[in-house]
Amino acid sequence: MTDPAYTIDEFCRLARFSRQYLYWLWGRGLGPKRTTQPVGQRHKVLIPAETADDWLARRWLCKARADLHRNTSNKETSHVE
């Protein structure tokens, strides 16, 4: 039995970004870990579900922290006296 995994298209739909952006992330060492599965003469790229879930959770947490920081900074500088 194999562990659950996402194809590139499935992962991109889940993460709500394009394949191009995912390859951009991988090119910079920032994307989720991936594995390959032989399919005939080719290899299919898969992203293990556990890895994908952890990577997405960290990404969303970082985004939420950045949004919170940005909102807090805006409130501190945007009040009128």
CSV table of C-alpha atoms in Angstrom, one decimal:
chain,number,residue,atom,x,y,z
A,1,MET,CA,0.0,0.0,0.0
A,2,THR,CA,1.3,3.5,-0.9
A,3,ASP,CA,1.1,6.6,1.2
A,4,PRO,CA,-1.4,9.2,0.0
A,5,ALA,CA,0.2,11.8,-2.2
A,6,TYR,CA,-0.9,14.7,-4.4
A,7,THR,CA,-0.1,15.1,-8.0
A,8,ILE,CA,1.3,18.5,-9.0
A,9,ASP,CA,-2.1,19.6,-10.3
A,10,GLU,CA,-3.9,18.5,-7.2
A,11,PHE,CA,-1.4,20.2,-4.9
A,12,CYS,CA,-1.7,23.5,-6.9
A,13,ARG,CA,-5.5,23.4,-6.7
A,14,LEU,CA,-5.2,22.8,-2.9
A,15,ALA,CA,-2.6,25.6,-2.5
A,16,ARG,CA,-4.4,27.9,-4.9
A,17,PHE,CA,-1.5,28.8,-7.1
A,18,SER,CA,-0.1,27.8,-10.5
A,19,ARG,CA,2.2,25.1,-11.6
A,20,GLN,CA,4.6,27.8,-12.7
A,21,TYR,CA,4.7,29.3,-9.2
A,22,LEU,CA,5.3,25.8,-7.7
A,23,TYR,CA,8.2,25.2,-10.0
A,24,TRP,CA,9.5,28.7,-9.2
A,25,LEU,CA,9.4,27.8,-5.5
A,26,TRP,CA,11.2,24.5,-6.1
A,27,GLY,CA,13.8,26.3,-8.1
A,28,ARG,CA,14.6,28.4,-5.1
A,29,GLY,CA,14.5,25.5,-2.6
A,30,LEU,CA,11.2,26.9,-1.0
A,31,GLY,CA,8.6,24.4,-2.2
A,32,PRO,CA,7.4,21.2,-0.5
A,33,LYS,CA,9.4,18.0,-0.7
A,34,ARG,CA,8.5,15.8,-3.7
A,35,THR,CA,9.1,12.2,-4.7
A,36,THR,CA,8.9,10.5,-8.1
A,37,GLN,CA,7.1,7.3,-9.0
A,38,PRO,CA,8.1,5.4,-12.1
A,39,VAL,CA,5.4,5.2,-14.8
A,40,GLY,CA,6.7,3.3,-17.8
A,41,GLN,CA,9.7,5.2,-19.2
A,42,ARG,CA,8.8,8.3,-17.3
A,43,HIS,CA,8.5,9.4,-13.7
A,44,LYS,CA,5.5,11.0,-12.1
A,45,VAL,CA,6.2,13.8,-9.5
A,46,LEU,CA,4.2,13.4,-6.3
A,47,ILE,CA,4.0,15.4,-3.1
A,48,PRO,CA,3.3,13.2,-0.1
A,49,ALA,CA,0.1,14.3,1.6
A,50,GLU,CA,1.7,14.7,5.1
A,51,THR,CA,4.6,16.8,3.6
A,52,ALA,CA,2.1,18.9,1.7
A,53,ASP,CA,-0.1,19.5,4.7
A,54,ASP,CA,2.8,20.5,6.9
A,55,TRP,CA,4.2,22.8,4.2
A,56,LEU,CA,0.9,24.5,3.6
A,57,ALA,CA,0.2,25.0,7.3
A,58,ARG,CA,3.6,26.7,7.7
A,59,ARG,CA,3.0,28.8,4.7
A,60,TRP,CA,-0.4,30.0,5.9
A,61,LEU,CA,0.9,30.6,9.4
A,62,CYS,CA,3.7,32.8,8.0
A,63,LYS,CA,1.2,34.7,5.8
A,64,ALA,CA,-1.1,35.2,8.8
A,65,ARG,CA,1.8,36.5,10.9
A,66,ALA,CA,2.8,38.9,8.1
A,67,ASP,CA,-0.8,40.1,7.7
A,68,LEU,CA,-1.1,40.6,11.4
A,69,HIS,CA,2.2,42.5,11.5
A,70,ARG,CA,1.2,44.7,8.5
A,71,ASN,CA,-2.2,45.5,10.0
A,72,THR,CA,-0.7,46.3,13.4
A,73,SER,CA,1.9,48.6,11.7
A,74,ASN,CA,-0.8,50.3,9.7
A,75,LYS,CA,-2.9,51.0,12.8
A,76,GLU,CA,0.1,52.5,14.7
A,77,THR,CA,0.9,54.9,11.8
A,78,SER,CA,-2.5,55.7,10.5
A,79,HIS,CA,-4.3,57.3,13.4
A,80,VAL,CA,-5.1,61.0,13.2
A,81,GLU,CA,-4.8,63.4,16.1
